[in-house]
Coordinates of C-alpha atoms in Angstrom, one line a residue:
Chain A
M1 CA 25.1 -5.7 12.8
N2 CA 25.8 -8.4 15.4
T3 CA 23.7 -11.5 16.0
K4 CA 21.6 -9.9 18.7
E5 CA 20.9 -6.9 16.5
L6 CA 20.0 -9.1 13.6
V7 CA 17.6 -11.2 15.7
A8 CA 16.1 -8.1 17.2
A9 CA 15.5 -6.7 13.7
A10 CA 13.9 -10.0 12.6
L11 CA 11.6 -10.0 15.6
E12 CA 11.0 -6.2 15.3
V13 CA 12.2 -5.6 18.8
R14 CA 12.7 -1.9 19.2
Q15 CA 13.9 0.3 22.0
P16 CA 13.5 0.4 25.0
W17 CA 13.4 -3.4 24.4
Q18 CA 16.5 -5.3 23.5
V19 CA 17.6 -8.9 22.9
T20 CA 19.7 -9.8 25.8
Q21 CA 20.7 -13.4 25.1
I22 CA 20.3 -16.0 22.4
R23 CA 20.8 -19.7 22.6
H24 CA 20.7 -22.3 20.0
D25 CA 21.3 -25.4 22.1
L26 CA 18.1 -25.9 24.1
G27 CA 16.2 -28.0 21.5
P28 CA 16.6 -29.3 18.0
D29 CA 16.0 -26.6 15.3
Q30 CA 15.1 -24.2 18.1
I31 CA 16.3 -20.7 18.9
D32 CA 15.7 -19.2 22.4
V33 CA 15.7 -15.5 22.6
W34 CA 15.6 -13.5 25.8
I35 CA 14.2 -10.0 25.6
G36 CA 14.2 -7.3 28.3
K37 CA 13.8 -3.6 28.7
E38 CA 17.0 -1.6 28.2
A39 CA 17.9 -0.5 31.7
A40 CA 19.4 2.9 32.3
R41 CA 23.2 2.7 32.6
T42 CA 24.5 3.5 36.0
G43 CA 28.0 4.0 34.8
W44 CA 30.2 3.3 31.8
L45 CA 31.9 0.4 33.5
F46 CA 29.0 -1.1 35.5
G47 CA 26.0 -0.4 33.1
S48 CA 23.2 -2.7 34.2
R49 CA 21.7 -5.2 31.8
S50 CA 18.5 -7.1 31.8
S51 CA 19.6 -10.7 32.6
P52 CA 18.0 -14.0 32.0
G53 CA 16.6 -16.0 34.8
K54 CA 14.4 -13.4 36.6
P55 CA 11.7 -14.7 38.9
D56 CA 8.8 -13.5 36.7
E57 CA 10.3 -14.8 33.6
R58 CA 8.0 -16.7 31.2
S59 CA 8.6 -18.3 27.9
W60 CA 6.3 -18.4 24.9
R61 CA 6.4 -20.0 21.5
H62 CA 6.7 -17.4 18.7
V63 CA 6.4 -17.6 14.9
N64 CA 9.3 -19.5 13.4
L65 CA 12.5 -17.7 12.4
G66 CA 13.1 -19.4 9.1
R67 CA 13.1 -23.1 9.9
L68 CA 13.9 -22.5 13.6
R69 CA 11.2 -22.8 16.2
C70 CA 11.5 -19.6 18.1
V71 CA 10.9 -19.4 21.9
I72 CA 10.8 -16.0 23.5
H73 CA 11.8 -15.5 27.2
G74 CA 10.7 -12.4 29.0
S75 CA 8.4 -10.9 31.6
P76 CA 4.6 -10.6 30.8
M77 CA 3.2 -7.1 30.7
L78 CA 0.5 -6.6 33.4
D79 CA -1.4 -3.8 31.8
G80 CA -2.6 -5.8 28.8
E81 CA -0.5 -3.7 26.3
G82 CA 2.8 -4.7 25.0
P83 CA 4.7 -5.8 21.9
V84 CA 3.4 -8.6 19.8
W85 CA 6.4 -10.8 20.5
L86 CA 5.5 -11.0 24.2
G87 CA 2.9 -13.3 25.6
D88 CA 0.5 -13.2 28.4
D89 CA 0.8 -15.0 31.7
E90 CA 0.2 -18.7 31.3
Q91 CA -0.3 -18.5 27.6
P92 CA 1.7 -20.9 25.4
F93 CA 2.1 -18.4 22.5
T94 CA 3.2 -14.9 22.0
R95 CA 0.5 -12.4 21.0
L96 CA 1.6 -12.5 17.4
L97 CA 1.4 -16.3 17.2
S98 CA -1.9 -16.2 19.2
R99 CA -3.4 -13.9 16.6
R100 CA -2.2 -16.0 13.7
V101 CA -3.7 -19.2 15.2
A102 CA -6.9 -17.4 16.0
G103 CA -7.1 -16.0 12.5
L104 CA -6.7 -19.5 11.0
M105 CA -9.3 -20.9 13.4
H106 CA -11.6 -18.0 12.4
D107 CA -11.2 -19.0 8.8
G108 CA -12.3 -22.5 9.5
I109 CA -8.8 -24.1 9.1
G110 CA -8.5 -27.5 10.8
F111 CA -6.2 -28.1 13.8
G112 CA -3.9 -30.4 11.8
T113 CA -3.5 -27.9 9.1
I114 CA -2.8 -25.1 11.6
C115 CA -0.1 -27.3 13.3
D116 CA 1.4 -28.0 9.9
L117 CA 1.3 -24.4 8.8
L118 CA 2.8 -22.9 11.9
D119 CA 4.9 -25.9 12.9
L120 CA 3.2 -26.3 16.3
P121 CA 2.7 -29.4 18.5
V122 CA -0.9 -30.4 18.7
A123 CA -0.8 -30.4 22.5
E124 CA 0.2 -26.7 22.6
L125 CA -2.6 -25.8 20.2
W126 CA -5.1 -27.7 22.4
K127 CA -3.9 -25.9 25.4
F128 CA -4.4 -22.6 23.6
K129 CA -7.9 -23.5 22.5
H130 CA -8.8 -24.8 25.9
R131 CA -7.9 -21.5 27.5
L132 CA -9.8 -19.6 24.8
D133 CA -12.9 -21.7 25.3
N134 CA -12.8 -21.3 29.0
G135 CA -12.4 -17.5 28.9
K136 CA -8.9 -17.6 30.3
A137 CA -7.4 -16.0 27.2
V138 CA -8.2 -12.8 25.4
L139 CA -7.4 -12.1 21.9
A140 CA -9.1 -8.8 21.7
T141 CA -6.6 -6.2 20.7
P142 CA -7.5 -3.2 18.7
Q143 CA -6.4 -5.1 15.6
A144 CA -8.4 -8.2 16.4
S145 CA -11.5 -6.4 17.3
R146 CA -11.4 -4.5 14.0
N147 CA -11.3 -7.8 12.1
E148 CA -14.5 -9.1 13.7
P149 CA -17.1 -9.6 11.1
L150 CA -19.9 -7.1 11.0
P151 CA -23.2 -8.5 12.2
A152 CA -25.0 -7.5 9.1
L153 CA -22.4 -8.5 6.6
P154 CA -23.4 -11.6 4.6
A155 CA -21.8 -14.8 5.9
A156 CA -18.8 -16.2 4.0
D157 CA -20.9 -19.1 2.7
D158 CA -23.6 -16.7 1.3
P159 CA -23.8 -17.3 -2.4
L160 CA -23.9 -13.6 -2.9
W161 CA -20.1 -13.5 -2.6
E162 CA -19.6 -16.0 -5.4
S163 CA -22.1 -14.0 -7.6
L164 CA -20.1 -10.8 -6.9
L165 CA -16.8 -12.6 -7.7
D166 CA -18.0 -14.3 -10.9
G167 CA -19.5 -11.0 -12.1
S168 CA -23.1 -12.3 -12.3
I169 CA -24.1 -9.5 -10.0
G170 CA -22.6 -6.1 -9.5
I171 CA -23.0 -3.3 -7.0
E172 CA -22.4 0.4 -7.4
M173 CA -19.0 1.1 -5.9
H174 CA -17.3 4.4 -5.0
A175 CA -14.1 3.2 -3.3
L176 CA -11.2 3.0 -5.8
G177 CA -9.5 0.3 -3.7
L178 CA -12.7 -1.9 -3.9
K179 CA -13.0 -1.5 -7.6
L180 CA -9.3 -2.5 -8.2
L181 CA -9.5 -5.3 -5.7
L182 CA -12.7 -6.7 -7.2
T183 CA -11.2 -6.6 -10.7
K184 CA -8.2 -8.5 -9.5
L185 CA -10.3 -11.1 -7.6
R186 CA -12.6 -11.6 -10.6
E187 CA -9.7 -12.3 -12.9
Q188 CA -8.4 -14.9 -10.4
W189 CA -11.8 -16.3 -9.8
A190 CA -12.2 -17.0 -13.5
V191 CA -9.2 -19.4 -13.4
I192 CA -9.6 -20.9 -10.0
G193 CA -11.5 -24.2 -9.8
D194 CA -10.5 -25.4 -6.3
P195 CA -13.3 -24.7 -3.8
E196 CA -10.9 -24.1 -0.9
V197 CA -9.0 -21.5 -2.9
R198 CA -12.2 -19.9 -3.9
A199 CA -13.2 -19.7 -0.3
L200 CA -10.0 -17.8 0.4
K201 CA -10.9 -15.3 -2.3
V202 CA -14.3 -14.8 -0.7
Q203 CA -12.6 -14.1 2.6
E204 CA -10.3 -11.6 0.9
L205 CA -13.2 -9.7 -0.4
R206 CA -15.1 -9.9 2.9
R207 CA -12.1 -8.7 4.7
Y208 CA -12.1 -5.5 2.6
F209 CA -15.7 -4.8 3.7
I210 CA -14.9 -5.5 7.3
R211 CA -11.9 -3.3 7.3
H212 CA -13.4 -0.4 5.5
E213 CA -16.8 -0.4 7.2
K214 CA -16.7 3.3 7.9
S215 CA -16.3 4.3 4.3
L216 CA -18.5 1.7 2.6
A217 CA -21.9 2.6 3.9
R218 CA -23.5 2.6 0.4
E219 CA -21.8 -0.6 -0.7
L220 CA -22.7 -2.4 2.5
A221 CA -26.3 -1.3 2.2
Q222 CA -26.5 -2.8 -1.3
L223 CA -25.0 -6.1 -0.1
R224 CA -27.4 -6.4 2.8
L225 CA -30.3 -5.6 0.5
R226 CA -29.3 -8.3 -1.9
A227 CA -28.7 -10.8 0.8
T228 CA -32.1 -10.1 2.4
A229 CA -33.7 -10.4 -1.1
S230 CA -32.1 -13.8 -1.7
E231 CA -33.2 -15.1 1.7
E232 CA -36.8 -14.1 1.1
R233 CA -36.8 -15.7 -2.4
P234 CA -38.8 -19.1 -2.3
Chain B
M1 CA -8.4 21.0 0.8
N2 CA -4.9 21.2 2.2
R3 CA -4.3 25.0 2.0
Q4 CA -0.8 24.6 3.2
Q5 CA 0.1 22.4 0.2
T6 CA 2.0 24.9 -2.0
L7 CA 5.0 25.8 -4.1
M8 CA 7.4 27.8 -2.0
P9 CA 10.9 29.3 -1.9
L10 CA 13.6 27.1 -0.3
P11 CA 14.1 29.2 2.9
L12 CA 10.4 28.8 3.8
A13 CA 10.6 25.0 3.2
A14 CA 13.8 24.9 5.3
D15 CA 12.0 26.8 8.1
M16 CA 9.2 24.3 8.1
I17 CA 11.7 21.4 8.3
A18 CA 13.6 23.1 11.1
A19 CA 10.3 23.6 13.0
G20 CA 9.9 19.8 13.0
Q21 CA 7.0 19.6 10.5
V22 CA 6.5 16.3 8.7
L23 CA 6.6 17.1 5.0
C24 CA 6.5 15.5 1.5
I25 CA 8.5 17.6 -0.9
A26 CA 8.9 17.7 -4.7
G27 CA 11.5 19.7 -6.4
D28 CA 14.5 19.8 -8.8
E29 CA 17.4 17.8 -7.4
A30 CA 19.6 20.9 -6.9
A31 CA 16.9 22.6 -4.9
L32 CA 16.2 19.5 -2.7
R33 CA 19.9 19.2 -2.0
Q34 CA 19.8 22.6 -0.3
L35 CA 17.2 21.5 2.3
P36 CA 18.3 20.6 5.8
R37 CA 17.8 17.1 7.3
G38 CA 14.5 16.6 9.0
Q39 CA 11.2 14.7 9.0
W40 CA 10.6 14.7 5.3
I41 CA 10.7 12.6 2.2
G42 CA 11.1 14.0 -1.3
G43 CA 11.4 13.2 -5.0
T44 CA 12.9 15.0 -7.9
I45 CA 10.6 16.8 -10.4
P46 CA 10.5 20.5 -11.4
Y47 CA 6.9 20.6 -12.8
F48 CA 4.0 21.7 -10.6
M49 CA 0.3 22.4 -10.7
T50 CA -0.2 25.4 -8.4
R51 CA -3.3 27.6 -7.6
E52 CA -1.9 30.0 -10.2
G53 CA -1.6 27.3 -12.8
G54 CA 1.0 24.9 -14.2
Q55 CA 4.6 26.0 -13.6
V56 CA 8.1 24.9 -14.1
S57 CA 10.6 25.9 -11.4
R58 CA 14.1 24.7 -10.5
E59 CA 14.4 27.1 -7.6
Q60 CA 11.2 26.5 -5.6
V61 CA 9.9 23.3 -4.1
F62 CA 6.4 21.9 -3.7
V63 CA 5.6 21.2 0.0
T64 CA 2.8 19.0 1.3
P65 CA 2.6 19.1 5.1
I66 CA 1.5 15.9 6.7
T67 CA -0.7 16.5 9.7
G68 CA -3.3 14.8 11.9
F69 CA -1.3 11.7 12.5
A70 CA -1.8 9.5 15.6
E71 CA 1.9 8.8 16.0
P72 CA 5.0 10.2 14.2
P73 CA 5.1 8.9 10.7
R74 CA 7.8 6.4 9.8
L75 CA 10.1 7.4 7.0
R76 CA 12.4 4.9 5.2
F77 CA 13.9 3.7 2.0
R78 CA 12.7 0.5 0.4
D79 CA 14.8 -1.3 -2.2
R80 CA 13.4 -3.5 -4.9
A81 CA 13.5 -6.6 -2.6
A82 CA 11.7 -4.8 0.3
L83 CA 9.1 -3.0 -1.9
P84 CA 6.6 -5.9 -2.0
G85 CA 6.2 -5.4 1.8
V86 CA 5.1 -1.8 1.5
C87 CA 1.4 -2.5 2.2
R88 CA 1.9 -5.3 4.7
D89 CA 4.1 -3.1 6.9
A90 CA 1.8 0.0 6.5
P91 CA -0.1 1.2 9.6
E92 CA -3.3 -0.7 10.3
S93 CA -5.1 2.6 10.5
G94 CA -3.6 5.3 8.2
Y95 CA -2.0 5.6 4.9
S96 CA 1.4 5.5 3.1
I97 CA 3.0 7.8 0.6
V98 CA 5.6 6.3 -1.7
I99 CA 7.9 8.0 -4.2
I100 CA 9.8 5.9 -6.7
P101 CA 12.5 7.1 -9.1
A102 CA 11.5 6.7 -12.7
F103 CA 13.3 4.1 -14.8
S104 CA 14.6 2.3 -11.7
D105 CA 14.3 -1.4 -10.9
C106 CA 11.8 -0.3 -8.2
H107 CA 9.7 1.4 -10.8
V108 CA 9.5 -1.7 -13.0
E109 CA 9.0 -3.9 -10.0
F110 CA 6.1 -1.8 -8.6
A111 CA 4.5 -1.3 -12.0
Q112 CA 4.4 -5.0 -12.8
H113 CA 3.7 -6.5 -9.4
A114 CA 2.0 -4.0 -7.1
P115 CA -1.5 -5.5 -7.7
D116 CA -0.2 -8.7 -6.2
Y117 CA 1.5 -7.2 -3.1
E118 CA 0.4 -8.5 0.3
E119 CA -2.4 -6.3 1.7
M120 CA -2.6 -4.3 -1.6
Y121 CA -5.9 -2.4 -1.8
L122 CA -6.6 -3.0 1.9
K123 CA -4.4 -0.1 3.1
P124 CA -4.3 3.3 1.2
L125 CA -1.1 3.7 -0.8
V126 CA -0.6 6.9 -2.7
G127 CA 2.4 8.5 -4.3
W128 CA 4.2 9.3 -7.5
I129 CA 7.1 8.5 -9.8
A130 CA 10.0 11.0 -9.5
G131 CA 11.4 12.5 -12.7
V132 CA 13.6 15.2 -14.1
H133 CA 13.3 18.3 -16.2
L134 CA 12.7 17.0 -19.8
D135 CA 15.7 19.0 -21.0
D136 CA 17.9 16.9 -18.6
L137 CA 16.5 13.5 -19.6
A138 CA 19.8 12.4 -21.2
Q139 CA 22.1 13.3 -18.3
A140 CA 20.1 13.5 -15.1
K141 CA 18.6 10.6 -13.0
P142 CA 15.3 10.8 -11.1
R143 CA 16.0 10.5 -7.4
V144 CA 14.2 10.2 -4.1
V145 CA 15.3 11.7 -0.7
L146 CA 15.1 10.4 2.8
G147 CA 15.0 13.6 4.9
P148 CA 16.2 12.3 8.3
T149 CA 19.6 11.3 6.8
G150 CA 19.7 13.6 3.7
E151 CA 20.4 10.6 1.5
F152 CA 19.5 10.6 -2.2
A153 CA 18.8 7.4 -4.0
D154 CA 18.1 6.5 -7.6
D155 CA 17.5 2.8 -7.0
C156 CA 15.2 2.8 -3.9
A157 CA 11.7 4.0 -3.2
V158 CA 11.1 6.2 -0.2
V159 CA 8.1 5.6 1.9
M160 CA 6.3 7.5 4.6
D161 CA 3.8 5.5 6.8
V162 CA 1.3 7.9 8.4
P163 CA -0.7 6.3 11.3
L164 CA -4.1 8.0 11.8
P165 CA -6.3 8.0 14.9
P166 CA -8.8 5.1 14.9
D167 CA -11.7 7.5 14.2
R168 CA -10.2 8.8 11.0
F169 CA -9.7 7.1 7.7
A170 CA -7.9 7.9 4.4
Q171 CA -9.4 7.4 1.0
I172 CA -7.8 7.6 -2.4
D173 CA -9.7 9.0 -5.4
I174 CA -8.8 9.8 -9.0
V175 CA -9.8 12.2 -11.7
N176 CA -9.4 10.7 -15.1
L177 CA -10.7 12.7 -18.0
F178 CA -10.3 9.9 -20.5
H179 CA -13.0 7.5 -21.4
P180 CA -12.8 4.4 -23.7
G181 CA -13.3 5.4 -27.3
H182 CA -15.3 3.5 -29.9
G183 CA -12.3 1.7 -31.3
P184 CA -11.7 -2.1 -31.0
A185 CA -11.3 -3.9 -27.7
I186 CA -7.6 -4.6 -27.3
V187 CA -6.5 -7.6 -25.2
F188 CA -2.9 -8.5 -24.6
P189 CA -1.6 -12.1 -24.0
A190 CA 0.9 -11.1 -21.3
S191 CA 1.9 -8.1 -19.1
G192 CA 4.6 -5.7 -20.0
F193 CA 5.8 -2.2 -20.8
T194 CA 6.5 -3.2 -24.4
V195 CA 3.8 -4.8 -26.4
G196 CA 3.0 -5.9 -29.9
A197 CA 0.8 -8.9 -30.4
C198 CA -2.7 -8.5 -29.2
T199 CA -6.3 -9.2 -30.2
L200 CA -8.4 -6.5 -31.7
D201 CA -12.1 -7.2 -31.2
G202 CA -11.1 -10.9 -30.8
E203 CA -9.0 -11.0 -34.0
P204 CA -5.2 -11.5 -33.9
G205 CA -3.4 -8.3 -34.5
N206 CA -0.6 -6.0 -33.7
L207 CA -0.9 -2.8 -31.7
A208 CA 1.8 -0.9 -33.5
E209 CA 0.3 -1.7 -36.9
Y210 CA -3.2 -0.7 -35.6
L211 CA -2.1 2.6 -34.2
T212 CA -0.2 3.5 -37.4
H213 CA -2.8 2.4 -39.9
A214 CA -5.7 3.9 -38.0
G215 CA -3.8 7.2 -37.5
I216 CA -4.4 7.2 -33.8
D217 CA -3.2 10.2 -31.8
T218 CA -0.8 8.5 -29.4
R219 CA -1.3 11.2 -26.8
L220 CA -4.5 9.3 -26.0
P221 CA -3.9 6.5 -23.6
L222 CA -5.2 2.9 -23.5
V223 CA -8.1 2.8 -21.1
A224 CA -9.3 -0.3 -19.1
D225 CA -12.4 -0.5 -17.0
Y226 CA -11.7 -1.9 -13.5
C227 CA -15.2 -2.4 -12.2
G228 CA -16.0 1.2 -12.9
A229 CA -12.6 2.8 -12.3
L230 CA -11.1 3.9 -15.6
I231 CA -7.3 3.2 -15.6
N232 CA -5.0 4.5 -18.2
V233 CA -1.8 3.2 -19.8
S234 CA 0.0 5.9 -21.7
I235 CA 1.8 5.3 -25.0
K236 CA 5.5 6.3 -25.0
A237 CA 6.6 5.4 -28.5
V238 CA 5.4 3.4 -31.5
D239 CA 7.8 1.5 -33.8
P240 CA 5.9 0.3 -36.8
A241 CA 9.1 -1.4 -38.2
S242 CA 9.5 -3.7 -35.3
G243 CA 5.8 -3.8 -34.5
R244 CA 6.5 -2.8 -30.9
V245 CA 4.8 -0.2 -28.7
E246 CA 6.5 1.2 -25.6
L247 CA 4.2 2.1 -22.7
Y248 CA 4.6 4.2 -19.5
A249 CA 2.9 1.5 -17.4
P250 CA 2.4 -2.2 -18.1
V251 CA -0.7 -3.7 -19.5
F252 CA -2.1 -6.8 -17.9
P253 CA -3.5 -9.9 -19.6
G254 CA -7.2 -10.6 -19.3
L255 CA -8.2 -6.9 -19.3
E256 CA -9.9 -5.2 -22.2
Y257 CA -8.4 -1.9 -23.3
R258 CA -9.6 0.7 -25.7
I259 CA -7.9 3.8 -27.0
A260 CA -9.4 6.8 -25.2
A261 CA -11.8 9.1 -26.9
P262 CA -10.3 12.6 -27.6
V263 CA -10.8 15.2 -24.9
E264 CA -11.8 18.5 -26.6
D265 CA -11.0 21.0 -23.8
Y266 CA -8.8 19.6 -21.0
V267 CA -9.1 22.5 -18.6
A268 CA -12.9 22.7 -19.0
S269 CA -13.3 19.0 -18.6
F270 CA -11.0 19.0 -15.6
H271 CA -13.1 21.5 -13.8
Q272 CA -16.2 19.5 -14.6
A273 CA -14.6 16.3 -13.3
L274 CA -13.4 17.8 -10.0
P275 CA -15.2 16.7 -6.8
G276 CA -18.2 18.9 -6.1
Q277 CA -17.5 19.8 -2.5
A278 CA -13.9 20.7 -1.8
P279 CA -12.8 17.7 0.3
D280 CA -10.1 17.6 2.9
I281 CA -7.2 16.8 0.6
A282 CA -4.1 15.6 2.3
F283 CA -2.1 14.9 -0.9
S284 CA -2.5 15.2 -4.6
C285 CA -0.4 14.9 -7.8
N286 CA -1.1 14.9 -11.5
C287 CA 0.6 13.5 -14.6
I288 CA 3.3 15.3 -16.6
L289 CA 1.6 14.0 -19.8
N290 CA -1.5 16.0 -18.8
Y291 CA 0.7 19.0 -18.4
L292 CA 2.4 18.5 -21.7
H293 CA -0.4 17.2 -23.9
S294 CA -3.1 19.5 -22.5
G295 CA -1.1 22.8 -22.5
L296 CA -1.5 23.4 -18.8
D297 CA 1.4 25.8 -18.4
G298 CA 0.0 28.8 -16.7
K299 CA -3.6 27.4 -16.7
R300 CA -5.4 26.8 -13.4
T301 CA -6.7 23.4 -12.6
G302 CA -8.8 24.2 -9.6
D303 CA -7.7 23.7 -6.1
L304 CA -6.1 20.3 -6.6
V305 CA -2.4 21.2 -6.6
G306 CA 0.8 19.1 -6.4
P307 CA 3.7 17.9 -8.6
F308 CA 3.3 16.9 -12.2
T309 CA 4.9 13.5 -12.1
F310 CA 6.3 10.7 -14.3
G311 CA 3.5 8.4 -13.0
E312 CA 0.9 8.5 -10.3
I313 CA 0.3 5.9 -7.6
G314 CA -3.2 5.3 -6.4
Y315 CA -2.6 1.8 -5.0
Q316 CA -1.0 0.8 -8.3
L317 CA 0.8 2.7 -11.0
L318 CA -1.5 5.0 -13.0
N319 CA -0.9 7.2 -16.0
Q320 CA -2.4 10.5 -17.2
T321 CA -4.5 10.7 -14.0
L322 CA -4.9 13.1 -11.1
V323 CA -4.7 11.2 -7.8
Y324 CA -5.7 12.7 -4.5
L325 CA -6.0 11.4 -0.9
T326 CA -8.6 12.6 1.6
V327 CA -8.7 12.1 5.3
S328 CA -12.1 12.0 6.9

């Protein structure tokens, strides 16, 4: 496996896409990767290749490759679909990095922490948020929309979740995955004292409900009932 | 129920492969080696539960067709280092089937650490542990097969990721005939396949001593209650001299286990425990210990068919349990 193939594998670049060029000298601790669609060969000697420097070429910051900041160069897809390592026109980040940033924001993680976690300059993060706030960027992909919280699911700060995790309340469960997950989380909850780590465990459990909405009608109904009852309690 | 899931002669299985069908195949190694390359994964085992009853066959293979996918399933090996990513890399909508060779590093890795894998329990993961004919235990190795290349491996798991259309979802269920008995609550200080020291109703003790002195039938598993899901750990061997008990799956600290209550009539209990309405079963397997201890040779176990395996996977490793996957 040569370097291009190795980087393509690391980025999960698959045919018809290919890594066409890699540079390691455009910034400290930075790797620049050009990705293009594999063009049909016109002949064994003069097979065409996608080349860097095309007029519609854009660059986006991607998730790091190890300790290297990764910058992807390529052409944005116009139809809104495309691989996660591509970005949209005028976006600073690739779709994968955009989703990660949005996921952390959704979880209430502060900007400074997000920058530390993802090794991002604050200016780039602000640019991203500004575009989000002004409706100039869209995160909605099938994956992202699936992860939107259900309107009727108790909020993450609803004490119901803590009660479910510390075992002081229970619900009748049918899904094997939920039973096993809740058992694991309850064991962890018992030894976790840090409120931020506990908040992550609540999110983990909520995420299961959000993800399996279609198969958890009975469980969700019980949660909603309990949440409503606690709201009505004086 | 998946009516196409059945034990069949090799030429028929070969025809299905040649027709481009996506298949999960269980069979004796010699039989699997005669199958052509194609879109299938497999594992070695010659014991099967069929609609006619429990059977042993070295000549036929048990074929589970995989249908209804949104995109062609992805088939690949995963070695021990790659196994923890099995759920993370699984389709967002769909399920994964994994087969792991018994006694391999992957088997140990999965048994001990699967509950902590990234995305575990969020994406349906089902499968089984490949084995061998019990007469061949001393000389044969359980293996898995990657159909597209025809490669056999005894040190890798083989995985099939099956993406489903967004309007369909997969669900894993189990049938476990065992319930906790009335013996002491057993808690272990650490996880492991080999145990000794434990507490018995809160008092320090030793499991090997307890099993021996109480005259426990070791065909009965340890049972733990996971928020209503009864999960077994089967006993492999007891050595009173060393005070050690070998298990077919690891126990975990913090969980309370009890020796299962005896099951009087396995076949009758099994029929009672089966889901009332025949669901749309995409995959199922049962435990070889149920086949051996319950005398299932030639006895029907309803419409839930599949290989009798050296361990079942319903998210994590299970023992003495029937596992099935439905797609709604």
